[in-house]
PDB file of C-alpha atoms in Angstrom:
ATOM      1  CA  UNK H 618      -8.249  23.270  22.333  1.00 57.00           C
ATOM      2  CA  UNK H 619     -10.022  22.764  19.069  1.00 58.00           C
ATOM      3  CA  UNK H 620      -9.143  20.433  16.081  1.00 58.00           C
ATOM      4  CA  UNK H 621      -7.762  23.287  14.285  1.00 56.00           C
ATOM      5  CA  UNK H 622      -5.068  23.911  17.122  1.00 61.00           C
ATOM      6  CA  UNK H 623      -4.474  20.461  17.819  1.00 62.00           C
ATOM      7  CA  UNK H 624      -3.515  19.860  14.346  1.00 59.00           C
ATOM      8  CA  UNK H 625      -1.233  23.485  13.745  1.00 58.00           C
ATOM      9  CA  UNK H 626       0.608  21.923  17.535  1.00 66.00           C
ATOM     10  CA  UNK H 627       1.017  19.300  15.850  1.00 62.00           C
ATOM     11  CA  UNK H 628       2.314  20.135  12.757  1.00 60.00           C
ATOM     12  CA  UNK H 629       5.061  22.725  14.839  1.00 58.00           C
ATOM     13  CA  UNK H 630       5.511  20.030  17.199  1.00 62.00           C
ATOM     14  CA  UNK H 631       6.608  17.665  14.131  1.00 54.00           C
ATOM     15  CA  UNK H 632       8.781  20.483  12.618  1.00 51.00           C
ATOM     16  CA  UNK H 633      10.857  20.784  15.882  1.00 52.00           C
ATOM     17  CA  UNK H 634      11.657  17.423  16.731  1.00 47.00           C
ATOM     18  CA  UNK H 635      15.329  15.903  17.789  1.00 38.00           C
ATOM     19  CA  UNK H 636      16.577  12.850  17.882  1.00 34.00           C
ATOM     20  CA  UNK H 637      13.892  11.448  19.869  1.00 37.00           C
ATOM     21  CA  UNK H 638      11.385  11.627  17.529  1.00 38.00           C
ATOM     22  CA  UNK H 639       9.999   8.180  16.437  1.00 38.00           C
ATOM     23  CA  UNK H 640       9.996   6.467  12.637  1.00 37.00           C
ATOM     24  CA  UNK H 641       6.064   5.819  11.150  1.00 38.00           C
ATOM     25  CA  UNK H 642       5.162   2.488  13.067  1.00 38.00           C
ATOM     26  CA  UNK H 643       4.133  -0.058  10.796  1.00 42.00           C
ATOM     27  CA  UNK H 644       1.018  -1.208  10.359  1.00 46.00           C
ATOM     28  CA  UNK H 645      -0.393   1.635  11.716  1.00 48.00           C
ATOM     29  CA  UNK H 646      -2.392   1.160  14.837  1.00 50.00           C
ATOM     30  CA  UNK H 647      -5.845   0.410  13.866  1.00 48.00           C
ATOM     31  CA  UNK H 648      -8.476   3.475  14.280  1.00 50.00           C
ATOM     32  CA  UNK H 649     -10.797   3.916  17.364  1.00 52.00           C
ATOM     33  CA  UNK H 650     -13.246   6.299  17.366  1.00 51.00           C
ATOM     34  CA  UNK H 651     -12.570   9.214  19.205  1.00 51.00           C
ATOM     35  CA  UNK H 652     -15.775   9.188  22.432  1.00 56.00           C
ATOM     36  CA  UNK H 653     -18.868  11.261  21.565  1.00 57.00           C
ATOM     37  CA  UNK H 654     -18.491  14.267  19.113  1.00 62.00           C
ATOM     38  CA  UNK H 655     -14.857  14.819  20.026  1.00 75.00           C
ATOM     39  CA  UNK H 656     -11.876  14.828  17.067  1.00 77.00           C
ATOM     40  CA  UNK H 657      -8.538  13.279  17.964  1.00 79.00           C
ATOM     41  CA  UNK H 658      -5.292  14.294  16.176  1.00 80.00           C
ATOM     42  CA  UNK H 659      -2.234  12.406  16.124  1.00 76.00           C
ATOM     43  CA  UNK H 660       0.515  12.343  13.470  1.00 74.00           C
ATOM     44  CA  UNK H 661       4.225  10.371  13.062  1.00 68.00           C
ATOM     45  CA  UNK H 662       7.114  11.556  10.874  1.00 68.00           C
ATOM     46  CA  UNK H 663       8.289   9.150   8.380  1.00 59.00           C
ATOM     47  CA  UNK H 664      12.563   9.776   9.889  1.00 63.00           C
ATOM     48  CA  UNK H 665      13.711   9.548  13.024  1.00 63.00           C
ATOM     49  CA  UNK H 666      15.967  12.643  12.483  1.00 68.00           C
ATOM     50  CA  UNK H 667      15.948  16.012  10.873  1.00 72.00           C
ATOM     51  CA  UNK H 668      19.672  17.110   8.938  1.00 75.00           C
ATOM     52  CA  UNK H 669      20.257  21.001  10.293  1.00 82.00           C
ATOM     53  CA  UNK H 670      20.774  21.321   7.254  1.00 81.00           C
ATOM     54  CA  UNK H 671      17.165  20.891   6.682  1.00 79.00           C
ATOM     55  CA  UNK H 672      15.136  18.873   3.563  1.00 75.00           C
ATOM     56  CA  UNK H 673      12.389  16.763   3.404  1.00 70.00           C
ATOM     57  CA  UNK H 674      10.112  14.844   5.544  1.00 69.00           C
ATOM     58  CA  UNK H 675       6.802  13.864   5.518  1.00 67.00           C
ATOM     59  CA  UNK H 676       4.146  13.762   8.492  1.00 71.00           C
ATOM     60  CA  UNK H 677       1.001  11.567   8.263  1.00 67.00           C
ATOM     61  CA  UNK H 678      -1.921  13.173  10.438  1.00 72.00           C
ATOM     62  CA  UNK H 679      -4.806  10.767  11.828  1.00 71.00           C
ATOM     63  CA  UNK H 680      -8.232  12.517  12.268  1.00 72.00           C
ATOM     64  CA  UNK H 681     -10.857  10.226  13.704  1.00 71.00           C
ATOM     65  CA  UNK H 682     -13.689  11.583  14.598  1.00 68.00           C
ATOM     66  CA  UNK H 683     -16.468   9.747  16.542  1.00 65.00           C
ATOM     67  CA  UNK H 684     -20.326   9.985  16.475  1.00 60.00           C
ATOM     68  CA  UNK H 685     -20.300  11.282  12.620  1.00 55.00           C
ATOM     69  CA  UNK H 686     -21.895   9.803   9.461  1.00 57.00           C
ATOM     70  CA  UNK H 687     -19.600  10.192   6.168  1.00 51.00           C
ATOM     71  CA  UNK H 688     -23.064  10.734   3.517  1.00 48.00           C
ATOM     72  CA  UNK H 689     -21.330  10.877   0.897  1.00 56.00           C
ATOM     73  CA  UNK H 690     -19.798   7.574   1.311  1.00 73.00           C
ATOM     74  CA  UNK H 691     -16.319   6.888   0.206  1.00 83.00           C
ATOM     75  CA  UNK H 692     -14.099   7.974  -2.383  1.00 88.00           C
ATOM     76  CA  UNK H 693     -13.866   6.010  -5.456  1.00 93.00           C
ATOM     77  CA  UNK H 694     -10.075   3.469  -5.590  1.00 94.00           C
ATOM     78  CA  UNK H 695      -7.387   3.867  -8.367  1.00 96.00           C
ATOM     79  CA  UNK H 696      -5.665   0.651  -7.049  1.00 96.00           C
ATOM     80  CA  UNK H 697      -2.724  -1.186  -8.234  1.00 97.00           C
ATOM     81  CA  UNK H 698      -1.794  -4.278  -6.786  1.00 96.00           C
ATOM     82  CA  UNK H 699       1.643  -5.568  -7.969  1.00 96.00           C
ATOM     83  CA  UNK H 700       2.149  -9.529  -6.600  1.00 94.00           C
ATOM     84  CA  UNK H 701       5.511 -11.417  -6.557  1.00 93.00           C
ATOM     85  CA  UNK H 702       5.161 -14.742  -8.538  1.00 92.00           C
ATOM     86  CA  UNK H 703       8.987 -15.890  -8.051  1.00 90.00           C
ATOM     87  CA  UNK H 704       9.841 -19.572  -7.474  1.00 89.00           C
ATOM     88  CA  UNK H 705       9.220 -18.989  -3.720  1.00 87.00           C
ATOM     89  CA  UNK H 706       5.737 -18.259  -3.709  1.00 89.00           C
ATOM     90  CA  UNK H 707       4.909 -22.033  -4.516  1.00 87.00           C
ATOM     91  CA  UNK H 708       6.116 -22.350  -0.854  1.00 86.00           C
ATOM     92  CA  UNK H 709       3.412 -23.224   2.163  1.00 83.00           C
ATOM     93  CA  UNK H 710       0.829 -22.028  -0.116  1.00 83.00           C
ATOM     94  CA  UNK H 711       1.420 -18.910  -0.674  1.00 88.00           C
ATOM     95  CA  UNK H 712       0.443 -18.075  -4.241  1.00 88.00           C
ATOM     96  CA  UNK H 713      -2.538 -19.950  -3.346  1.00 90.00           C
ATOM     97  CA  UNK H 714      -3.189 -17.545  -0.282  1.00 89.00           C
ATOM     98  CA  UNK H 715      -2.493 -14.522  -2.356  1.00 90.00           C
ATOM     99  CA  UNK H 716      -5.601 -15.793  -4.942  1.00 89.00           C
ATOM    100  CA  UNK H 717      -7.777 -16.340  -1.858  1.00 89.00           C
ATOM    101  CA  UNK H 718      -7.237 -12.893  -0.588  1.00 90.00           C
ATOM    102  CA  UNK H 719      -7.650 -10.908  -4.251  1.00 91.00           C
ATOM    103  CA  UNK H 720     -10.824 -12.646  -4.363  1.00 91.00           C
ATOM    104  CA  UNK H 721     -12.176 -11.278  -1.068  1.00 90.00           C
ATOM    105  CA  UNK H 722     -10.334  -7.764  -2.528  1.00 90.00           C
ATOM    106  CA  UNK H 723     -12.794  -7.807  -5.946  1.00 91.00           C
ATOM    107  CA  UNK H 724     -15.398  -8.557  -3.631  1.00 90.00           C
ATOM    108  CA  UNK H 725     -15.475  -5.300  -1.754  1.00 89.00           C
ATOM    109  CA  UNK H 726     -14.742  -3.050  -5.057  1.00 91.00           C
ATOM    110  CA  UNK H 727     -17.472  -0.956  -6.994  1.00 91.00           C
ATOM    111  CA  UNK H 728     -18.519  -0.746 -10.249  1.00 90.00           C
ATOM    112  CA  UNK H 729     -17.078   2.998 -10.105  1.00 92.00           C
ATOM    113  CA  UNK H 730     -13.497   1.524  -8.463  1.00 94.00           C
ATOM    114  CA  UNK H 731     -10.132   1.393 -10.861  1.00 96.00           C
ATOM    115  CA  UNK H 732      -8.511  -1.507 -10.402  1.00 96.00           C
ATOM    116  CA  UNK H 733      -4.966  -3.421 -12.731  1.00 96.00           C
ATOM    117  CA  UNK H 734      -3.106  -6.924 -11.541  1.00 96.00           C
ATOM    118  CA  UNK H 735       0.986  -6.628 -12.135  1.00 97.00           C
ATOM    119  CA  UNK H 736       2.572  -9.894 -11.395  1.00 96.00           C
ATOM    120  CA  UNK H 737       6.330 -10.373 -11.787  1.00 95.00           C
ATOM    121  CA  UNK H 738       9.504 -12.654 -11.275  1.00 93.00           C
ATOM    122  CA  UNK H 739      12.720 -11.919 -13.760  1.00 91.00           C
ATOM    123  CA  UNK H 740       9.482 -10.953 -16.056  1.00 94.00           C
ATOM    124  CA  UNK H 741       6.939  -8.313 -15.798  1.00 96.00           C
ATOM    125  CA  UNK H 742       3.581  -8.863 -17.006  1.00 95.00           C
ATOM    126  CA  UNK H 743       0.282  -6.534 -16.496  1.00 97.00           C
ATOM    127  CA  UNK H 744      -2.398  -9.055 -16.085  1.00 95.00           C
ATOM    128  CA  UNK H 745      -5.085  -7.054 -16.091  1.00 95.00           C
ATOM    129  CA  UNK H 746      -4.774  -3.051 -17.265  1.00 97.00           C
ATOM    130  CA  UNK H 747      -5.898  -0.433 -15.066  1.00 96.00           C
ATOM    131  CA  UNK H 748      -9.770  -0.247 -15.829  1.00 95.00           C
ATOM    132  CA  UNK H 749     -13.039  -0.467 -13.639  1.00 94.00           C
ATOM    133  CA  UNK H 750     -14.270  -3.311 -12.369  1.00 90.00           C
ATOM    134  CA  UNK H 751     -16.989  -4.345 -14.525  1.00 87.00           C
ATOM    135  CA  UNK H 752     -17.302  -8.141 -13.914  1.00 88.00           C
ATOM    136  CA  UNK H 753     -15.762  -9.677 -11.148  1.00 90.00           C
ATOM    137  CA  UNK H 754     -15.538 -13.049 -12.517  1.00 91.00           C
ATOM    138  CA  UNK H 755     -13.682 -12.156 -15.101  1.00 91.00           C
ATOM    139  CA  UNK H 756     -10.934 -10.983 -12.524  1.00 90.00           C
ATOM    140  CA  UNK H 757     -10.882 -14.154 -10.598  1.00 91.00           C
ATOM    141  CA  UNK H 758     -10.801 -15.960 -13.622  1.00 92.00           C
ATOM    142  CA  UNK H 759      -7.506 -13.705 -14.374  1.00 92.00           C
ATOM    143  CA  UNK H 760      -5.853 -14.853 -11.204  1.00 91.00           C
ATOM    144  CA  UNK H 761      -6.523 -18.134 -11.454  1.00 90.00           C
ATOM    145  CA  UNK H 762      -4.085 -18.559 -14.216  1.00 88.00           C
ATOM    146  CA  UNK H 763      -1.199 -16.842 -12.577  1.00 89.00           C
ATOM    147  CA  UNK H 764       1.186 -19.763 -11.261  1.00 90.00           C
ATOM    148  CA  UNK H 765       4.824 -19.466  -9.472  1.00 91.00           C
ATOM    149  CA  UNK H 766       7.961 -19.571 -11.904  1.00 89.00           C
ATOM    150  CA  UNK H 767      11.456 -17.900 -11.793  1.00 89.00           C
ATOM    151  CA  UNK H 768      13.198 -14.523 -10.093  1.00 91.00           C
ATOM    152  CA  UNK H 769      12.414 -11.714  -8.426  1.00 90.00           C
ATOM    153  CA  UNK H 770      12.041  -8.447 -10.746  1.00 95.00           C
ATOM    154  CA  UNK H 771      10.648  -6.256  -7.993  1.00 95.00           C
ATOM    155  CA  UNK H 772      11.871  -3.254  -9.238  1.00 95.00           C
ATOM    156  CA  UNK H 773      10.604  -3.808 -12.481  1.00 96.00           C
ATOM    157  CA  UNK H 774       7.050  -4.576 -11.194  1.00 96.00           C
ATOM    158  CA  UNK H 775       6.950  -1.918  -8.932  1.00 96.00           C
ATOM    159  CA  UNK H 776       7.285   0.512 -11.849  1.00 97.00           C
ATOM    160  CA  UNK H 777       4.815  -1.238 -13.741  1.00 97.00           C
ATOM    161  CA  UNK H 778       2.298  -0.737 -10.614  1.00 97.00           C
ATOM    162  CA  UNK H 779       2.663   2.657 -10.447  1.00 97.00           C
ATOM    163  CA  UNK H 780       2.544   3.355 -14.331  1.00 97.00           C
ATOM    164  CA  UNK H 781      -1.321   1.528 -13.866  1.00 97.00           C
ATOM    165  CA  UNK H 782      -1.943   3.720 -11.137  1.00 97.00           C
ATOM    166  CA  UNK H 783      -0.952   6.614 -13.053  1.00 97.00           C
ATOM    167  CA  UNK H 784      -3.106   6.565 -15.850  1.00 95.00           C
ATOM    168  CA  UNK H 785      -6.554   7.608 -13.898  1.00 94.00           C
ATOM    169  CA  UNK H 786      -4.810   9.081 -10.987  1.00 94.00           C
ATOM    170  CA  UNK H 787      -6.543  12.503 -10.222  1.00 91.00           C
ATOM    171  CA  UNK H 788      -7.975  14.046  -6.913  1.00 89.00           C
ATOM    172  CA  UNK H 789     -11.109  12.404  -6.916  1.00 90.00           C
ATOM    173  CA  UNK H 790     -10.097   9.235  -6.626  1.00 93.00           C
ATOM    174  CA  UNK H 791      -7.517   7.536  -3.312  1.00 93.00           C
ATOM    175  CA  UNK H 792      -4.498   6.430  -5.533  1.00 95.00           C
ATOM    176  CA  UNK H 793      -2.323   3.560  -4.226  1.00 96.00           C
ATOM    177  CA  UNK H 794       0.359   0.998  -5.176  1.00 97.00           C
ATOM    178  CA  UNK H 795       0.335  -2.607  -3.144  1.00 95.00           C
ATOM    179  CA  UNK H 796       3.503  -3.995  -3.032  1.00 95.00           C
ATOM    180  CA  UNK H 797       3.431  -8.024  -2.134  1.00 94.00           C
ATOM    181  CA  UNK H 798       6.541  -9.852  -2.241  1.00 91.00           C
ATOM    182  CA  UNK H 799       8.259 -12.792  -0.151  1.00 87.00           C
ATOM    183  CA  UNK H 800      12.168 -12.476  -1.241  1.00 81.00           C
ATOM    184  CA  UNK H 801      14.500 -10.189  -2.288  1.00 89.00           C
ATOM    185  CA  UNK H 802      15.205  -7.927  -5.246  1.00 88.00           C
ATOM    186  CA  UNK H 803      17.853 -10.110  -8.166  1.00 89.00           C
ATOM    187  CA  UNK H 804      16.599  -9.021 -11.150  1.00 90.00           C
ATOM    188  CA  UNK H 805      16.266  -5.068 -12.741  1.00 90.00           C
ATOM    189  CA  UNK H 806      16.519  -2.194  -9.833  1.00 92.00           C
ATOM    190  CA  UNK H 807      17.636  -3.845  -7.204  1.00 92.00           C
ATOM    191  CA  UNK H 808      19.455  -0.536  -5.410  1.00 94.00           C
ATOM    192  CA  UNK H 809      16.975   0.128  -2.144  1.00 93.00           C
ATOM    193  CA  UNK H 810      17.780   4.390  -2.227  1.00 93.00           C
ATOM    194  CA  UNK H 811      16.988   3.821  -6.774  1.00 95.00           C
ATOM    195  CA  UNK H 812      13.176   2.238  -5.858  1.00 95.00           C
ATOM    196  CA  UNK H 813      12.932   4.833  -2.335  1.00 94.00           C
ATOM    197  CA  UNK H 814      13.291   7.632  -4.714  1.00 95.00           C
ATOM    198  CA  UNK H 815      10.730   6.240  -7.219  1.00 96.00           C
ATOM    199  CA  UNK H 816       8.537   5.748  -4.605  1.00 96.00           C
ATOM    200  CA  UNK H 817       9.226   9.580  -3.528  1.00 95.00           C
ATOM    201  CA  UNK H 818       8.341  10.464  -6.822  1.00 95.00           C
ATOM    202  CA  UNK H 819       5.414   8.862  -7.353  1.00 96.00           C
ATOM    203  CA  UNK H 820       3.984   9.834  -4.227  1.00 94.00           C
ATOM    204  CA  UNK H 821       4.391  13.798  -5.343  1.00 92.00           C
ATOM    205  CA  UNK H 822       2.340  12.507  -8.143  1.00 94.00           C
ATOM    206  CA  UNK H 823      -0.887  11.483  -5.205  1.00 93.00           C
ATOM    207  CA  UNK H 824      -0.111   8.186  -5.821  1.00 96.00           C
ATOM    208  CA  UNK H 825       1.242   6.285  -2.548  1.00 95.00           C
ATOM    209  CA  UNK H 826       2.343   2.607  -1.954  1.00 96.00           C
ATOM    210  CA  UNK H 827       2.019  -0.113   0.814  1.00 94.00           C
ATOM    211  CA  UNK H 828       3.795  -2.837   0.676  1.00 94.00           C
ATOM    212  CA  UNK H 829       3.244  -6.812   2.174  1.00 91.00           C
ATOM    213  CA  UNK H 830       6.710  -8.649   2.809  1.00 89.00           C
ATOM    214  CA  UNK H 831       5.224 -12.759   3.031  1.00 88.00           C
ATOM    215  CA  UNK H 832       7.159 -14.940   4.803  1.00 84.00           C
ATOM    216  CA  UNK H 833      11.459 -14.599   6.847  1.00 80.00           C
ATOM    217  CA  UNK H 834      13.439 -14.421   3.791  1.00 79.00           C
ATOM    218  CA  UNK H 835      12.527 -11.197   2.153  1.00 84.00           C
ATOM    219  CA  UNK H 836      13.948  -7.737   2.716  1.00 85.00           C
ATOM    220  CA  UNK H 837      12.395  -6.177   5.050  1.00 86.00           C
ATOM    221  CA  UNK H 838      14.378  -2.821   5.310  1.00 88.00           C
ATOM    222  CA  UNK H 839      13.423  -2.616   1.257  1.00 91.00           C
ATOM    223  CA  UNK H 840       9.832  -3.515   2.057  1.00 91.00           C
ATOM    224  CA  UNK H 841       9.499  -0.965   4.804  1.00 90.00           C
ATOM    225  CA  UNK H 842      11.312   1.997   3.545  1.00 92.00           C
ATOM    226  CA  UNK H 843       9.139   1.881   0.057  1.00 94.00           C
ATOM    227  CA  UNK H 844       6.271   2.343   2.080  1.00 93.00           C
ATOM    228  CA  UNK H 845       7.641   4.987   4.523  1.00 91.00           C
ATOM    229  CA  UNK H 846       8.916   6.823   1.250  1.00 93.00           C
ATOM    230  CA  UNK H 847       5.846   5.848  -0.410  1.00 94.00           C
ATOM    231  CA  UNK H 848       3.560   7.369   2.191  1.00 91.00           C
ATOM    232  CA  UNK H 849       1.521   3.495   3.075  1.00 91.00           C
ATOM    233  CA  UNK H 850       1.443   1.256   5.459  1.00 90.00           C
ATOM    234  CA  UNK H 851       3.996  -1.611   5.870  1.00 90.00           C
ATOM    235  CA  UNK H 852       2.796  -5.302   6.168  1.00 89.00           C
ATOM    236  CA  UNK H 853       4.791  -8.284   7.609  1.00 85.00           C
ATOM    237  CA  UNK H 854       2.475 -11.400   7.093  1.00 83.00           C
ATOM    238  CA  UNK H 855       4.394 -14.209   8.951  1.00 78.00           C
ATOM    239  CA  UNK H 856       2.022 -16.720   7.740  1.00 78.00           C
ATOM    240  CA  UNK H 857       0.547 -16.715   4.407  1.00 74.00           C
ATOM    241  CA  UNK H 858      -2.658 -17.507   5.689  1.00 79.00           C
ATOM    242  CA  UNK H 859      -3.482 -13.908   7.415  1.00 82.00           C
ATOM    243  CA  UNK H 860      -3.380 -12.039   3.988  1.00 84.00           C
ATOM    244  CA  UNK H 861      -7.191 -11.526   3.421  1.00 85.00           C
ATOM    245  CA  UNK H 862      -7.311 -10.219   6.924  1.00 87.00           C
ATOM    246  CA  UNK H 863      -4.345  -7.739   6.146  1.00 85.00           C
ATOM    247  CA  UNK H 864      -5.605  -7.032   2.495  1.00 86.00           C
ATOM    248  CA  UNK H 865      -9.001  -6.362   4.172  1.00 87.00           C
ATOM    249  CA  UNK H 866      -7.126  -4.112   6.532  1.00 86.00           C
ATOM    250  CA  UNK H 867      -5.765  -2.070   3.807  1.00 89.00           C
ATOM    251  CA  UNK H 868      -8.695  -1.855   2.113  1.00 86.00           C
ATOM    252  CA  UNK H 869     -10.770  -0.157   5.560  1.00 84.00           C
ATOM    253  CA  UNK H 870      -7.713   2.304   5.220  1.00 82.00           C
ATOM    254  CA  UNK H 871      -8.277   3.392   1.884  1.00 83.00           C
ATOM    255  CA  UNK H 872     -12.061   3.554   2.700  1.00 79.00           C
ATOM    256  CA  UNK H 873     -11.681   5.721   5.201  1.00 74.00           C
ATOM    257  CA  UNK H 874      -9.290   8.272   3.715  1.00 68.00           C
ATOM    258  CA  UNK H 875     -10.644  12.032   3.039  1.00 62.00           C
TER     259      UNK H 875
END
């Protein structure tokens, strides 16, 4: 069987699935390299079930390919990342975590790379507007200044995130929304099937969202089903200190998306 078949079994296999069927894992698995020249397909629907009478769901298909060179190296980011700065993030570090792994996040971006900073609590603010990433030390500089205070506008900053990514979103860019947050929604949208269906929306638009939940106390159904609706990858850091390796994670996905 070719790739071609694999994928068109795939995509009938996903179409005729029954309760058995399994939800998109989160974090994905990471990617191996399929041996020699082959190409392995795999794929995982983001609902367990399908209604008879029918609707929407989504299947994310997994090429990996092994023994090939990408030339043209990889597709230039529009990236938004949206970071909780409620009251709680002044808690075992965290804020100070977040900075540490931004940093190593500039670090890795191109000249040719999009990139804003949305940071919320009860107040939105866009601390630095979509553009491309011209000087890096002007970036850090930006998040260096960003400090823990008040509630938890999620909604709101979530909206602001994708409004960033929407200005340069087109085809030739990867488009995506990261979601970090360690708490739960108080302030703005706070109903979980109101911010699914933006997600929803936005990812018709190309632009999709992953989301980081920090910490035990925030909601992690919220956190999960944004990125299942959103069409990312879902993040729960434990400790504060393993975001750079999780932010670096997302970043190798987004590198290696075609």
């Amino acid at each position: 069987m070719n790739w071609k078949q694999a994928l068109l079994s795939l995509l009938f296999g996903a179409l005729a699935m029954h309760s058995r069927a399994q939800a998109m894992s989160f974090p994905p698995p990471a990617p191996r390299d399929a041996p020699g020249g082959e190409v392995q397909v795999d794929g995982r629907v983001n609902c367990p079930y399908m209604s008879v009478k029918g609707g929407i769901a989504y299947l994310q298909v997994t090429v990996r390919a092994g023994d090939l060179e990408v030339s043209a190296g990889r597709r230039p980011l529009n990236l938004a990342v949206v970071v909780d700065r409620s009251g709680s993030m002044a808690e075992e570090g965290k804020i100070e975590n977040v900075r540490n792994a931004l940093y190593r996040l500039v670090d890795e971006l191109r000249r040719d790379d999009i990139l804003s900073i949305v940071i919320y609590d009860d107040v939105v603010e866009v601390l630095r507007p979509a553009s491309r990433v011209s000087s890096k030390s002007e970036v850090r500089r930006l998040l260096d200044e960003v400090y823990p205070r008040g509630w938890t506008n999620l909604g709101g900053g979530l909206v602001e995130g994708f409004r960033q990514a929407e200005r340069n979103a087109c085809s030739s860019y990867n488009n995506r929304v990261i979601l970090l947050s360690d708490g739960l929604a108080n302030r703005g949208i706070t109903d979980p099937c109101e911010l699914d269906r933006i997600a929803s929306r936005y990812r018709g638009k190309s632009i999709s969202l992953s989301t980081m939940g920090v910490g035990l106390a925030y909601n992690e159904n919220l956190m999960a089903g944004l990125a299942n609706n959103g069409g990312g990858n879902y993040y729960f850091i434990e400790r504060s200190n393993d975001l750079a390796a999780l932010f670096r994670q997302e970043f190798n996905s987004l590198s290696m998306l075609v």
